[in-house]
Short mmCIF file of C-alpha atoms in Angstrom, two decimals:
data_model
loop_
_atom_site.label_atom_id
_atom_site.label_comp_id
_atom_site.label_asym_id
_atom_site.label_seq_id
_atom_site.Cartn_x
_atom_site.Cartn_y
_atom_site.Cartn_z
CA MET A 1 -125.30 -111.67 -57.41
CA ARG A 2 -127.30 -110.96 -60.53
CA ARG A 3 -128.74 -107.46 -60.85
CA ASN A 4 -132.26 -108.76 -61.63
CA GLU A 5 -132.50 -110.59 -58.29
CA CYS A 6 -135.10 -109.06 -56.00
CA LEU A 7 -133.54 -108.42 -52.60
CA PRO A 8 -135.53 -107.31 -49.57
CA ILE A 9 -132.54 -105.32 -48.48
CA GLY A 10 -131.17 -102.01 -49.68
CA ILE A 11 -130.88 -98.30 -49.88
CA GLY A 12 -133.09 -95.48 -51.09
CA LEU A 13 -133.60 -92.07 -52.46
CA VAL A 14 -136.04 -89.26 -52.20
CA ALA A 15 -136.19 -87.25 -55.43
CA VAL A 16 -137.15 -83.87 -54.12
CA ALA A 17 -134.71 -81.09 -53.26
CA LEU A 18 -132.74 -78.57 -55.19
CA TRP A 19 -130.37 -81.24 -56.38
CA ALA A 20 -132.90 -84.05 -56.73
CA ALA A 21 -135.25 -85.18 -59.44
CA ALA A 22 -138.93 -84.37 -59.55
CA HIS A 23 -141.57 -86.99 -58.80
CA LEU A 24 -143.33 -87.08 -62.14
CA GLN A 25 -146.76 -88.65 -62.51
CA SER A 26 -148.06 -89.97 -65.81
CA GLN A 27 -151.69 -89.05 -65.15
CA GLU A 28 -151.39 -86.44 -62.36
CA LEU A 29 -149.43 -83.19 -62.54
CA SER A 30 -150.04 -82.21 -58.92
CA SER A 31 -146.99 -80.85 -57.06
CA LYS A 32 -148.21 -82.62 -53.95
CA ALA A 33 -148.14 -85.88 -55.87
CA TRP A 34 -144.45 -85.39 -56.74
CA LEU A 35 -143.53 -84.89 -53.12
CA SER A 36 -145.75 -87.48 -51.46
CA ARG A 37 -144.84 -90.37 -53.72
CA GLU A 38 -142.66 -92.67 -51.62
CA GLU A 39 -141.36 -95.13 -54.22
CA VAL A 40 -138.91 -93.76 -56.71
CA THR A 41 -136.87 -95.37 -59.42
CA ASP A 42 -133.35 -94.70 -60.76
CA LEU A 43 -133.07 -96.05 -64.37
CA LEU A 44 -129.42 -95.14 -64.67
CA HIS A 45 -128.08 -97.01 -61.64
CA GLY A 46 -130.76 -99.75 -61.59
CA PHE A 47 -132.66 -99.62 -58.32
CA SER A 48 -135.97 -98.52 -56.78
CA VAL A 49 -136.77 -97.80 -53.14
CA ARG A 50 -139.40 -96.46 -50.77
CA LEU A 51 -138.44 -93.74 -48.33
CA PRO A 52 -139.95 -92.19 -45.25
CA GLN A 53 -140.50 -88.43 -45.10
CA GLY A 54 -137.33 -86.34 -44.80
CA TRP A 55 -134.77 -88.68 -46.33
CA GLY A 56 -132.69 -87.86 -49.36
CA PRO A 57 -131.45 -87.20 -51.89
CA PRO A 58 -129.09 -90.22 -52.29
CA LYS A 59 -125.74 -89.81 -53.88
CA VAL A 60 -124.30 -92.45 -56.30
CA HIS A 61 -120.52 -92.67 -55.82
CA GLU A 62 -118.00 -94.79 -57.66
CA ASN A 63 -118.32 -97.76 -55.37
CA PHE A 64 -121.31 -97.09 -53.08
CA ILE A 65 -124.66 -95.40 -52.81
CA CYS A 66 -125.42 -93.30 -49.82
CA ILE A 67 -128.68 -91.84 -48.55
CA ASN A 68 -128.93 -89.68 -45.46
CA ASP A 69 -131.19 -87.69 -43.24
CA ASP A 70 -129.56 -84.25 -42.85
CA ARG A 71 -131.60 -83.35 -39.79
CA ALA A 72 -130.88 -86.55 -37.78
CA LEU A 73 -127.43 -87.01 -39.43
CA CYS A 74 -128.11 -90.69 -40.13
CA PHE A 75 -126.76 -92.73 -43.08
CA VAL A 76 -127.78 -95.79 -45.08
CA VAL A 77 -124.92 -97.04 -47.29
CA LEU A 78 -125.05 -99.90 -49.78
CA ARG A 79 -122.29 -101.31 -51.86
CA VAL A 80 -121.52 -104.48 -53.86
CA ALA A 81 -118.21 -106.27 -53.28
CA ARG A 82 -116.52 -109.08 -55.17
CA TYR A 83 -117.24 -112.46 -53.70
CA ASP A 84 -115.43 -115.72 -54.43
CA GLY A 85 -117.07 -117.85 -51.75
CA ASN A 86 -114.99 -116.48 -48.90
CA LEU A 87 -117.14 -114.05 -46.97
CA HIS A 88 -114.42 -113.51 -44.38
CA ARG A 89 -112.26 -111.98 -47.07
CA VAL A 90 -115.00 -109.40 -47.75
CA ALA A 91 -115.25 -108.67 -44.05
CA GLN A 92 -111.46 -108.22 -43.89
CA SER A 93 -111.57 -105.65 -46.71
CA TRP A 94 -114.34 -103.84 -44.81
CA TRP A 95 -112.20 -103.90 -41.61
CA LEU A 96 -109.18 -102.40 -43.36
CA GLU A 97 -111.39 -99.58 -44.69
CA ARG A 98 -112.92 -98.92 -41.32
CA GLN A 99 -109.51 -98.71 -39.63
CA ALA A 100 -108.60 -95.98 -42.11
CA MET A 101 -111.84 -94.15 -41.42
CA ALA A 102 -111.48 -94.42 -37.70
CA SER A 103 -108.00 -92.82 -37.69
CA GLY A 104 -107.96 -89.83 -35.30
CA PHE A 105 -111.33 -90.66 -33.64
CA GLY A 106 -110.21 -92.31 -30.43
CA GLN A 107 -110.78 -96.04 -29.85
CA PRO A 108 -113.82 -97.40 -31.79
CA ARG A 109 -115.10 -100.83 -30.72
CA PHE A 110 -116.48 -103.53 -32.99
CA ALA A 111 -118.16 -106.88 -32.49
CA PHE A 112 -118.54 -109.58 -35.21
CA LYS A 113 -121.13 -112.33 -35.38
CA LYS A 114 -121.59 -115.09 -37.96
CA LEU A 115 -125.24 -115.54 -39.00
CA PRO A 116 -126.90 -118.02 -41.35
CA GLN A 117 -127.53 -115.13 -43.75
CA GLY A 118 -124.01 -113.67 -43.54
CA ILE A 119 -121.81 -111.60 -41.22
CA LEU A 120 -123.21 -109.03 -38.76
CA ILE A 121 -120.80 -106.28 -37.52
CA VAL A 122 -121.72 -103.76 -34.77
CA GLY A 123 -119.55 -100.77 -33.90
CA GLU A 124 -119.57 -97.84 -31.53
CA GLY A 125 -117.35 -94.80 -30.68
CA LEU A 126 -117.01 -93.82 -34.33
CA GLY A 127 -116.58 -90.25 -35.63
CA TYR A 128 -118.75 -88.53 -38.20
CA PRO A 129 -118.50 -90.41 -41.52
CA PHE A 130 -117.23 -87.55 -43.75
CA VAL A 131 -116.21 -90.10 -46.38
CA PHE A 132 -119.92 -90.63 -47.17
CA HIS A 133 -120.81 -86.95 -47.17
CA PRO A 134 -117.64 -84.87 -47.90
CA MET A 135 -119.51 -81.59 -48.37
CA MET A 136 -120.45 -81.60 -44.70
CA SER A 137 -116.86 -80.76 -43.93
CA VAL A 138 -117.76 -77.36 -45.47
CA ASN A 139 -121.39 -77.18 -44.35
CA PHE A 140 -120.63 -77.73 -40.64
CA GLY A 141 -118.28 -74.77 -40.71
CA LEU A 142 -120.80 -72.60 -42.55
CA MET A 143 -123.51 -73.46 -40.00
CA GLY A 144 -121.17 -73.01 -37.03
CA GLN A 145 -121.89 -76.57 -35.86
CA THR A 146 -119.79 -79.39 -34.48
CA PRO A 147 -120.46 -82.83 -35.97
CA PRO A 148 -121.53 -85.65 -33.61
CA SER A 149 -118.40 -87.41 -32.24
CA ASN A 150 -119.97 -90.72 -31.13
CA TYR A 151 -121.53 -92.79 -33.94
CA ARG A 152 -122.90 -96.32 -33.94
CA GLU A 153 -122.71 -98.64 -36.91
CA VAL A 154 -124.51 -101.78 -37.97
CA THR A 155 -123.16 -103.57 -41.05
CA LEU A 156 -124.54 -106.74 -42.65
CA ILE A 157 -122.52 -108.60 -45.30
CA LEU A 158 -124.77 -110.89 -47.46
CA PRO A 159 -123.31 -113.37 -49.91
CA GLY A 160 -124.58 -113.72 -53.49
CA LYS A 161 -123.50 -115.82 -56.46
CA ALA A 162 -120.70 -113.57 -57.70
CA THR A 163 -120.91 -110.58 -55.37
CA ALA A 164 -121.65 -109.76 -51.79
CA LEU A 165 -124.02 -107.03 -50.74
CA VAL A 166 -122.64 -104.82 -47.91
CA VAL A 167 -125.34 -102.75 -46.12
CA THR A 168 -124.26 -100.25 -43.46
CA LEU A 169 -126.41 -98.20 -41.07
CA LEU A 170 -124.66 -95.20 -39.35
CA LEU A 171 -126.41 -93.08 -36.71
CA PRO A 172 -125.51 -90.90 -33.66
CA ALA A 173 -125.35 -92.80 -30.39
CA GLY A 174 -128.27 -90.81 -29.01
CA ALA A 175 -130.62 -91.40 -32.02
CA GLU A 176 -134.14 -92.60 -31.24
CA LYS A 177 -135.25 -96.17 -31.98
CA ALA A 178 -137.83 -94.81 -34.48
CA LYS A 179 -134.98 -93.49 -36.61
CA LEU A 180 -133.35 -96.92 -36.72
CA ASP A 181 -136.74 -98.43 -37.70
CA GLU A 182 -136.89 -95.93 -40.60
CA MET A 183 -133.45 -96.99 -41.74
CA LEU A 184 -134.40 -100.63 -41.62
CA ASN A 185 -137.60 -99.97 -43.65
CA ILE A 186 -135.47 -98.25 -46.32
CA VAL A 187 -133.17 -101.31 -46.45
CA ARG A 188 -136.13 -103.73 -46.76
CA SER A 189 -137.70 -101.76 -49.61
CA PHE A 190 -134.68 -101.77 -51.89
CA ARG A 191 -134.93 -103.61 -55.21
CA PHE A 192 -132.56 -104.01 -58.15
CA LEU A 193 -134.09 -103.44 -61.55
CA PRO A 194 -133.94 -105.88 -64.41
CA LYS A 195 -131.11 -105.18 -66.85
CA GLU A 196 -133.50 -104.55 -69.79
CA LYS A 197 -134.90 -101.52 -67.97
CA LEU A 198 -131.55 -99.84 -67.40
CA VAL A 199 -130.37 -96.72 -69.32
CA SER A 200 -126.69 -96.68 -70.11
CA TRP A 201 -124.71 -93.53 -69.18
CA ARG A 202 -121.30 -91.90 -69.36
CA GLN A 203 -119.56 -89.76 -66.73
CA GLN A 204 -118.90 -86.13 -67.63
CA THR A 205 -116.96 -83.42 -65.79
CA ILE A 206 -118.36 -80.22 -64.43
CA TYR A 207 -115.34 -77.97 -65.09
CA ASP A 208 -114.40 -74.67 -63.45
CA PRO A 209 -112.48 -72.67 -66.10
CA GLU A 210 -111.74 -69.79 -63.74
CA VAL A 211 -109.40 -71.84 -61.55
CA GLY A 212 -108.74 -74.69 -64.04
CA MET A 213 -110.03 -77.55 -61.91
CA GLU A 214 -112.66 -80.31 -61.97
CA ALA A 215 -115.51 -78.96 -59.79
CA GLY A 216 -117.67 -82.06 -59.99
CA TRP A 217 -119.12 -84.92 -62.00
CA ILE A 218 -122.43 -86.00 -63.49
CA HIS A 219 -123.77 -89.11 -65.18
CA VAL A 220 -125.22 -88.32 -68.62
CA PRO A 221 -127.56 -90.84 -70.33
CA GLU A 222 -126.34 -92.04 -73.74
CA ARG A 223 -127.49 -89.88 -76.73
CA PHE A 224 -128.15 -86.93 -74.40
CA GLU A 225 -126.54 -83.63 -75.33
CA TYR A 226 -124.61 -82.23 -72.39
CA ARG A 227 -123.15 -78.89 -71.45
CA GLY A 228 -121.96 -78.17 -67.95
CA ALA A 229 -119.50 -75.77 -66.29
CA ILE A 230 -119.03 -73.41 -63.37
CA ILE A 231 -119.94 -69.93 -64.43
CA ARG A 232 -119.15 -66.51 -62.91
CA GLN A 233 -122.24 -64.47 -62.05
CA GLY A 234 -121.45 -61.28 -60.22
CA ARG A 235 -119.46 -62.32 -57.13
CA LYS A 236 -120.75 -65.91 -57.32
CA ARG A 237 -119.32 -69.08 -58.97
CA LEU A 238 -122.16 -71.53 -59.65
CA PRO A 239 -122.74 -74.66 -61.75
CA ALA A 240 -124.90 -74.28 -64.88
CA LEU A 241 -126.05 -77.58 -66.49
CA PHE A 242 -127.92 -78.49 -69.68
CA LEU A 243 -128.87 -82.03 -70.78
CA ARG A 244 -131.30 -82.74 -73.64
CA LYS A 245 -132.57 -85.50 -75.89
CA GLY A 246 -135.51 -84.47 -78.08
CA ASP A 247 -138.27 -83.05 -75.94
CA MET A 248 -136.73 -84.45 -72.71
CA MET A 249 -134.52 -81.87 -71.01
CA ILE A 250 -133.02 -81.09 -67.62
CA ARG A 251 -131.41 -77.80 -66.89
CA LEU A 252 -129.89 -75.91 -63.93
CA ASP A 253 -130.17 -72.10 -64.36
CA ASN A 254 -128.87 -69.26 -62.22
CA ILE A 255 -131.12 -66.21 -62.44
CA ASP A 256 -130.46 -62.74 -60.93
CA LEU A 257 -132.79 -59.77 -61.23
CA GLU A 258 -131.88 -56.23 -60.16
CA SER A 259 -134.62 -53.58 -60.55
CA SER A 260 -134.54 -49.97 -59.32
CA VAL A 261 -137.23 -47.26 -59.59
CA LEU A 262 -136.77 -43.55 -58.74
CA LYS A 263 -139.84 -41.26 -58.62
CA THR A 264 -139.73 -37.43 -58.32
CA ARG A 265 -142.31 -34.63 -58.74
CA PHE A 266 -141.03 -34.11 -62.25
CA GLY A 267 -141.17 -37.73 -63.40
CA GLY A 268 -139.14 -40.88 -62.77
CA ASN A 269 -136.55 -43.30 -63.95
CA ALA A 270 -136.17 -47.10 -63.83
CA MET A 271 -133.46 -49.64 -64.58
CA THR A 272 -133.80 -53.42 -64.61
CA VAL A 273 -131.07 -55.95 -65.34
CA LEU A 274 -131.81 -59.65 -65.79
CA THR A 275 -128.84 -62.06 -65.65
CA ILE A 276 -129.17 -65.69 -66.63
CA ASN A 277 -126.13 -67.97 -66.33
CA GLY A 278 -123.68 -65.08 -66.49
CA LYS A 279 -125.31 -63.20 -69.42
CA SER A 280 -127.02 -59.89 -68.62
CA SER A 281 -129.69 -57.90 -70.47
CA ARG A 282 -131.54 -54.62 -69.83
CA GLN A 283 -135.32 -54.94 -69.48
CA PRO A 284 -137.62 -52.25 -70.91
CA GLN A 285 -139.80 -51.98 -67.73
CA PRO A 286 -139.24 -52.17 -64.00
CA ILE A 287 -139.86 -55.58 -62.45
CA LEU A 288 -140.69 -55.39 -58.74
CA LEU A 289 -141.42 -58.83 -57.22
CA ARG A 290 -143.04 -59.11 -53.79
CA SER A 291 -143.75 -62.82 -53.16
CA ALA A 292 -142.89 -66.38 -54.12
CA ARG A 293 -145.84 -66.36 -56.61
CA ASP A 294 -144.27 -63.36 -58.37
CA VAL A 295 -140.94 -65.29 -58.56
CA ALA A 296 -142.82 -68.21 -60.18
CA ARG A 297 -144.32 -65.78 -62.71
CA LEU A 298 -140.87 -64.44 -63.49
CA VAL A 299 -139.62 -68.02 -64.29
CA LEU A 300 -142.66 -68.60 -66.49
CA GLY A 301 -142.00 -65.33 -68.31
CA ILE A 302 -138.33 -66.36 -68.95
CA TRP A 303 -139.54 -69.73 -70.33
CA GLN A 304 -142.03 -67.94 -72.63
CA ALA A 305 -139.24 -65.64 -73.90
CA GLU A 306 -137.01 -68.69 -74.44
CA THR A 307 -139.52 -70.85 -76.34
CA GLY A 308 -141.96 -68.27 -77.79
CA GLU A 309 -144.76 -70.34 -76.27
CA GLN A 310 -147.08 -69.70 -73.34
CA TRP A 311 -146.58 -71.80 -70.24
CA GLU A 312 -149.60 -72.27 -68.07
CA LEU A 313 -148.93 -72.53 -64.34
CA LYS A 314 -150.71 -75.72 -63.12
CA GLU A 315 -149.52 -75.72 -59.52
CA GLN A 316 -147.21 -74.07 -57.09
CA LEU A 317 -146.03 -75.59 -53.79
CA GLU A 318 -143.96 -74.07 -50.99
CA LEU A 319 -141.17 -76.45 -49.94
CA PRO A 320 -139.98 -77.02 -46.33
CA LYS A 321 -136.72 -75.33 -45.42
CA SER A 322 -133.87 -77.30 -43.97
CA ALA A 323 -132.04 -76.39 -40.75
CA MET A 324 -129.23 -74.95 -42.81
CA ASN A 325 -131.83 -72.94 -44.83
CA ALA A 326 -133.31 -71.55 -41.62
CA MET A 327 -129.89 -70.49 -40.28
CA GLU A 328 -129.04 -68.87 -43.59
CA GLU A 329 -132.34 -66.98 -43.59
CA LEU A 330 -131.89 -65.73 -40.04
CA ARG A 331 -128.41 -64.45 -40.88
CA MET A 332 -129.75 -62.84 -44.08
CA LYS A 333 -132.49 -60.97 -42.18
CA GLN A 334 -129.97 -59.78 -39.55
CA GLU A 335 -127.73 -58.34 -42.32
CA LEU A 336 -130.68 -56.75 -44.06
CA ALA A 337 -131.78 -55.04 -40.80
CA GLN A 338 -128.21 -53.69 -40.32
CA SER A 339 -127.94 -52.39 -43.88
CA GLY A 340 -131.42 -50.86 -43.61
CA ALA A 341 -130.36 -48.96 -40.50
CA VAL A 342 -127.08 -47.76 -42.10
CA PHE A 343 -128.63 -46.55 -45.35
CA ARG A 344 -131.89 -45.42 -43.77
CA ARG A 345 -134.06 -47.62 -45.92
CA ALA A 346 -137.01 -49.93 -45.24
CA VAL A 347 -135.72 -53.42 -46.12
CA GLN A 348 -137.39 -56.81 -46.06
CA GLY A 349 -136.49 -60.13 -47.59
CA GLY A 350 -136.15 -63.85 -47.09
CA LEU A 351 -135.47 -67.21 -48.78
CA ILE A 352 -137.62 -68.58 -51.53
CA LYS A 353 -138.03 -72.40 -51.87
CA LEU A 354 -140.87 -73.70 -54.04
CA ALA A 355 -141.85 -76.23 -56.70
CA ILE A 356 -143.95 -75.36 -59.75
CA SER A 357 -145.59 -77.36 -62.53
CA ALA A 358 -146.41 -75.79 -65.91
CA GLN A 359 -147.74 -77.10 -69.27
CA ASN A 360 -147.58 -76.07 -72.90
CA GLY A 361 -149.61 -78.48 -75.07
CA SER A 362 -148.23 -81.96 -74.57
CA LEU A 363 -145.00 -80.68 -72.87
CA VAL A 364 -144.65 -80.43 -69.13
CA ARG A 365 -142.10 -78.42 -67.21
CA GLN A 366 -141.54 -78.94 -63.49
CA ALA A 367 -139.05 -76.91 -61.58
CA PHE A 368 -137.57 -76.53 -58.07
CA ILE A 369 -136.70 -72.91 -57.27
CA PHE A 370 -134.43 -71.86 -54.47
CA GLY A 371 -132.97 -68.47 -53.67
CA SER A 372 -133.66 -65.03 -52.08
CA LEU A 373 -135.95 -62.06 -52.59
CA VAL A 374 -135.09 -58.65 -51.13
CA LEU A 375 -137.21 -55.48 -51.33
CA SER A 376 -136.16 -52.05 -50.13
CA GLN A 377 -137.65 -48.59 -50.36
CA GLN A 378 -137.00 -45.03 -49.24
CA PRO A 379 -140.09 -42.82 -48.98
CA ASP A 380 -139.32 -39.17 -49.65
CA PRO A 381 -141.57 -36.28 -50.70
CA ILE A 382 -138.99 -35.08 -53.23
CA ALA A 383 -137.40 -38.35 -54.57
CA ALA A 384 -138.75 -41.74 -53.52
CA SER A 385 -136.99 -44.97 -54.59
CA GLN A 386 -137.75 -48.70 -54.63
CA ASP A 387 -135.33 -51.58 -55.29
CA CYS A 388 -135.89 -55.30 -55.91
CA SER A 389 -133.20 -57.98 -55.83
CA VAL A 390 -133.84 -61.59 -56.73
CA ASN A 391 -131.24 -64.35 -56.77
CA ILE A 392 -132.49 -67.85 -57.54
CA ILE A 393 -131.38 -71.29 -58.82
CA VAL A 394 -133.96 -73.05 -61.01
CA HIS A 395 -133.66 -76.81 -61.46
CA MET A 396 -136.03 -77.50 -64.41
CA PHE A 397 -137.23 -80.76 -65.94
CA GLN A 398 -139.06 -80.93 -69.26
CA PHE A 399 -140.72 -84.00 -70.74
CA PRO A 400 -143.66 -85.13 -72.91
CA ARG A 401 -146.69 -85.79 -70.78
CA ASP A 402 -147.10 -89.35 -72.08
CA ARG A 403 -143.43 -90.22 -71.16
CA SER A 404 -143.45 -88.97 -67.57
CA GLU A 405 -142.57 -92.31 -65.93
CA GLU A 406 -139.55 -92.82 -68.17
CA ALA A 407 -138.45 -89.23 -67.66
CA ARG A 408 -138.79 -89.51 -63.88
CA GLY A 409 -136.51 -92.54 -63.79
CA ILE A 410 -133.88 -90.92 -66.00
CA PHE A 411 -134.01 -87.54 -64.22
CA THR A 412 -133.67 -89.28 -60.91
CA GLY A 413 -130.53 -91.05 -62.01
CA ILE A 414 -129.01 -87.90 -63.37
CA THR A 415 -129.64 -85.82 -60.22
CA ASN A 416 -128.52 -88.70 -57.95
CA SER A 417 -125.17 -88.70 -59.68
CA ILE A 418 -124.31 -85.02 -59.38
CA GLN A 419 -121.22 -84.62 -57.20
CA LEU A 420 -119.51 -81.32 -56.39
CA SER A 421 -115.96 -81.46 -54.98
CA PRO A 422 -115.33 -79.95 -51.51
CA ARG A 423 -112.20 -78.41 -53.05
CA PHE A 424 -114.47 -76.46 -55.45
CA ALA A 425 -116.72 -75.41 -52.58
CA LEU A 426 -113.85 -74.14 -50.54
CA SER A 427 -112.35 -72.35 -53.59
CA ALA A 428 -115.67 -70.67 -54.34
CA LEU A 429 -116.13 -69.79 -50.62
CA GLU A 430 -112.62 -68.32 -50.51
CA GLY A 431 -113.29 -66.21 -53.63
CA TRP A 432 -116.65 -65.09 -52.22
CA LEU A 433 -115.05 -64.06 -48.94
CA ARG A 434 -112.34 -62.15 -50.79
CA ASP A 435 -114.88 -60.34 -52.87
CA ASN A 436 -117.04 -59.70 -49.83
CA GLN A 437 -114.11 -58.26 -47.94
CA GLU A 438 -113.45 -55.83 -50.83
CA LEU A 439 -117.14 -54.93 -50.95
CA ASN A 440 -117.12 -54.34 -47.14
CA ARG A 441 -114.04 -52.13 -47.51
CA MET A 442 -115.77 -50.05 -50.22
CA VAL A 443 -118.91 -49.74 -48.08
CA MET A 444 -116.86 -48.67 -45.03
CA GLN A 445 -114.96 -46.14 -47.15
CA MET A 446 -118.22 -44.81 -48.49
CA LEU A 447 -119.66 -44.48 -44.92
CA SER A 448 -116.47 -42.77 -43.75
CA GLU A 449 -116.68 -40.31 -46.68
CA GLU A 450 -120.35 -39.73 -45.84
CA ARG A 451 -119.52 -39.04 -42.19
CA GLU A 452 -116.75 -36.66 -43.19
CA PHE A 453 -119.04 -34.93 -45.63
CA ASN A 454 -121.74 -34.47 -42.96
CA SER A 455 -119.18 -33.15 -40.51
CA ARG A 456 -117.87 -30.65 -43.05
CA MET A 457 -121.40 -29.55 -43.92
CA ALA A 458 -122.24 -29.07 -40.25
CA ARG A 459 -119.08 -27.00 -39.77
CA THR A 460 -119.88 -24.96 -42.85
CA TRP A 461 -123.37 -24.10 -41.70
CA THR A 462 -122.13 -23.30 -38.21
CA ASN A 463 -119.54 -20.85 -39.49
CA ALA A 464 -122.02 -19.29 -42.00
CA LEU A 465 -124.59 -18.66 -39.30
CA SER A 466 -121.96 -17.24 -36.90
CA ASP A 467 -120.40 -14.90 -39.55
CA GLN A 468 -117.04 -16.73 -39.46
CA THR A 469 -114.83 -18.53 -41.92
CA TYR A 470 -111.36 -20.16 -42.07
CA VAL A 471 -108.30 -18.80 -43.97
CA LYS A 472 -105.02 -20.54 -44.67
CA ASP A 473 -101.59 -19.16 -45.40
CA PRO A 474 -100.34 -21.10 -48.45
CA GLU A 475 -96.68 -20.55 -47.50
CA THR A 476 -96.73 -21.41 -43.77
CA SER A 477 -99.89 -23.66 -43.86
CA GLU A 478 -101.20 -21.79 -40.79
CA ILE A 479 -104.98 -21.72 -40.37
CA PHE A 480 -106.98 -18.85 -38.84
CA ARG A 481 -110.65 -18.38 -37.99
CA VAL A 482 -111.77 -14.86 -38.96
CA HIS A 483 -114.94 -12.79 -39.02
CA LYS A 484 -116.80 -12.58 -42.32
CA ARG A 485 -120.47 -12.37 -43.30
CA VAL A 486 -121.60 -14.88 -45.89
CA TRP A 487 -122.68 -12.15 -48.39
CA GLU A 488 -119.29 -10.35 -48.24
CA THR A 489 -117.14 -10.97 -51.33
CA GLY A 490 -113.73 -9.55 -50.32
CA GLU A 491 -110.49 -11.56 -49.96
CA PHE A 492 -108.06 -11.80 -47.01
CA TRP A 493 -104.41 -10.77 -47.24
CA ARG A 494 -101.53 -11.23 -44.73
CA ASP A 495 -98.50 -9.06 -43.89
CA PRO A 496 -95.36 -11.22 -44.46
CA VAL A 497 -93.44 -9.49 -41.63
CA TRP A 498 -95.83 -8.87 -38.79
CA GLY A 499 -98.49 -11.44 -39.74
CA ASP A 500 -101.39 -9.01 -39.67
CA ILE A 501 -104.51 -10.10 -41.62
CA LEU A 502 -106.61 -7.62 -43.53
CA GLY A 503 -110.02 -8.61 -44.97
CA GLY A 504 -112.58 -7.13 -47.39
CA ILE A 505 -109.99 -6.69 -50.18
CA GLU A 506 -111.88 -6.76 -53.50
CA ARG A 507 -110.19 -8.36 -56.49
CA GLY A 508 -108.76 -5.96 -59.03
CA SER A 509 -108.98 -3.03 -56.62
CA GLU A 510 -106.24 -0.41 -56.06
CA LEU A 511 -105.77 -1.69 -52.49
CA GLU A 512 -105.11 -5.17 -53.78
CA ARG A 513 -102.37 -3.80 -56.14
CA LEU A 514 -100.71 -1.81 -53.29
CA LEU A 515 -100.74 -4.83 -50.93
CA ARG A 516 -99.22 -6.97 -53.58
CA GLU A 517 -96.44 -4.47 -54.17
CA GLU A 518 -95.70 -4.36 -50.41
CA GLY A 519 -95.25 -8.12 -50.34
CA TRP A 520 -98.55 -9.10 -48.74
CA ARG A 521 -99.85 -12.46 -49.85
CA PRO A 522 -103.50 -13.67 -50.43
CA LEU A 523 -104.98 -16.34 -48.11
CA LYS A 524 -107.21 -19.23 -49.08
CA GLN A 525 -110.76 -19.24 -47.68
CA SER A 526 -113.08 -22.07 -46.68
CA LEU A 527 -116.25 -22.12 -44.59
CA GLU A 528 -115.71 -25.89 -43.83
CA GLY A 529 -112.09 -25.51 -42.84
CA PHE A 530 -108.99 -27.32 -44.18
CA PRO A 531 -109.18 -30.99 -43.09
CA GLU A 532 -106.00 -33.03 -43.50
#
C-alpha cells in the first residue's frame, strides 16, 4: 500500500494535553481554537485524523499507532503489515500475537469472517490490553483501580498492493454503542499524507543518569537540536526536554517556587527560591501566587528573563481535569488539611491545569501548564507568616506566526512520539516513596520532640508555681522531688551515709565547704525533671 493512498479507514490523535502538541492556527491565536480544532496532522509519521471530544493523545510505537479514551478505556489501534498476496498469513500472525496477549486472561473467544474487503475478526473475553498502554500498569495502582477484565475486540485486515492495513478496536464489554460509533468515525477519518509533505526524523533517548537507564524515547526532526534527560529536582525525578531549529522550539520545563514571608512588629523577612530544571536561584522579592492567572504571569516573567523581551499574554484557558487528576487533587487536599491541623496553619491548595498563548513581535509561544499551587499562613499578633509553594510542568511551543501550520504538524509528531518506560516510572516512584518515608520519619520525630518539649514545659511551670523542683543524685541516679521557691538560689546536698537532703546551700559559703569535707555530695537540679 502506497503511503499517498487516501484510505477512509484509520486512527487519530488529539493534540491537547500535557504530553500533546498544541493546536496552532495560522490566523487565529485563540486558545479555544487550539482545543476545538478536530482535524490534526502529524508531519513526522505521515497521517491526519479527526477526533471526537475527549480522545487522545495518540502514541506512535515502533510497529503501531494507538489512540485511546482514558475515561472510557477504549482503544483504536492501527498498524501496517507486510502483504505478499496471502491475507490469511497476515491473519495468522495476528492470531499468534493475540494468543500471547491473552495468556493468563481465561478463555477468550474469537470468530473470523471473510469479507470482500478483507478479513473481519471479532473477539470477547479479553483482558485489559496493557501492551498498547504500558503506563496504565502503573497508573491503575496509583489510582487504586482495577482494570476491566472483559474486553471486546473488532479487527479488520485490509489488503493493499504491498502492505496490509490492520485496524483494531478494543472496548470494555459494557461500553455504550455511542462509544463504538466514535471509534468508527475516528477510523473513517484517517488519511495518509503524501510523501513530499513528510518531515524525516531520528529516534533519540531520554536518559536517566541517576540510575543509568533509558527512561524513554522521542522522535526528533532532522536538523533540530536536541537535549533531553531525566533531572533531579528536590525529591522528584522528571524529564526535561529541549528541541530547537531557528525560531521553532519545543521545551518541557519543570518549575518549582518556594516563597516565605515573616512579619513582626519590628519588621520582616522574606526568602524566595526559584528552581528550573534542577537549577535554583534566590529571588530578591517575595512571590506569593494565589490563582492560576498568577501562575501564568510567573511563566511569562520567566520567559521575559530568559529572552530579555516582553511577552504579551493573549489568552488563558482552564483545561478539564482527568479522572486521575481529580483523584490526585482530592488526595492532595486531604493531606493539606491534615498538615494544617498538625502545624496549626491555614492551608489551601489544588491542581493547576491551563493553556496560555503569548506573543512577542512575530514570535508566538503557546504552553500547557500542569501542577499544584499551595498557600499557607499563620496569623499571629507577634510574628505572622505566609508561605507559597508552586510545582508545575510547562510544555512550551515557540514558532513564527506565519509558520504556525508547519509548526503544528511538526510539534504534533514530536509529542506523539514521546514514550516513557514503565520501568522508569516504577523506579521514580520507588525513589519518591523512599524519600517520602524519610520525610515522614523526620516529621514524626519533630512532632515527638515537640510533644516532649510541651510536656517538659508544662511540668516546669507546674513545679515553679507549686514551689517544687527535682533533684538527682549523680552517683545513685536517684531522683527526688523537693520544696524550693523559684527565686531561691541555693543548692541541694546529700548525706552519703543516711541519705538526708539539705537545701539552701549557697555556692562558696562556709557551710558548703564543711559539707564537702564531711563527704556530702551536691545534687543536680531541674524544674522539668530528668526524662530518660
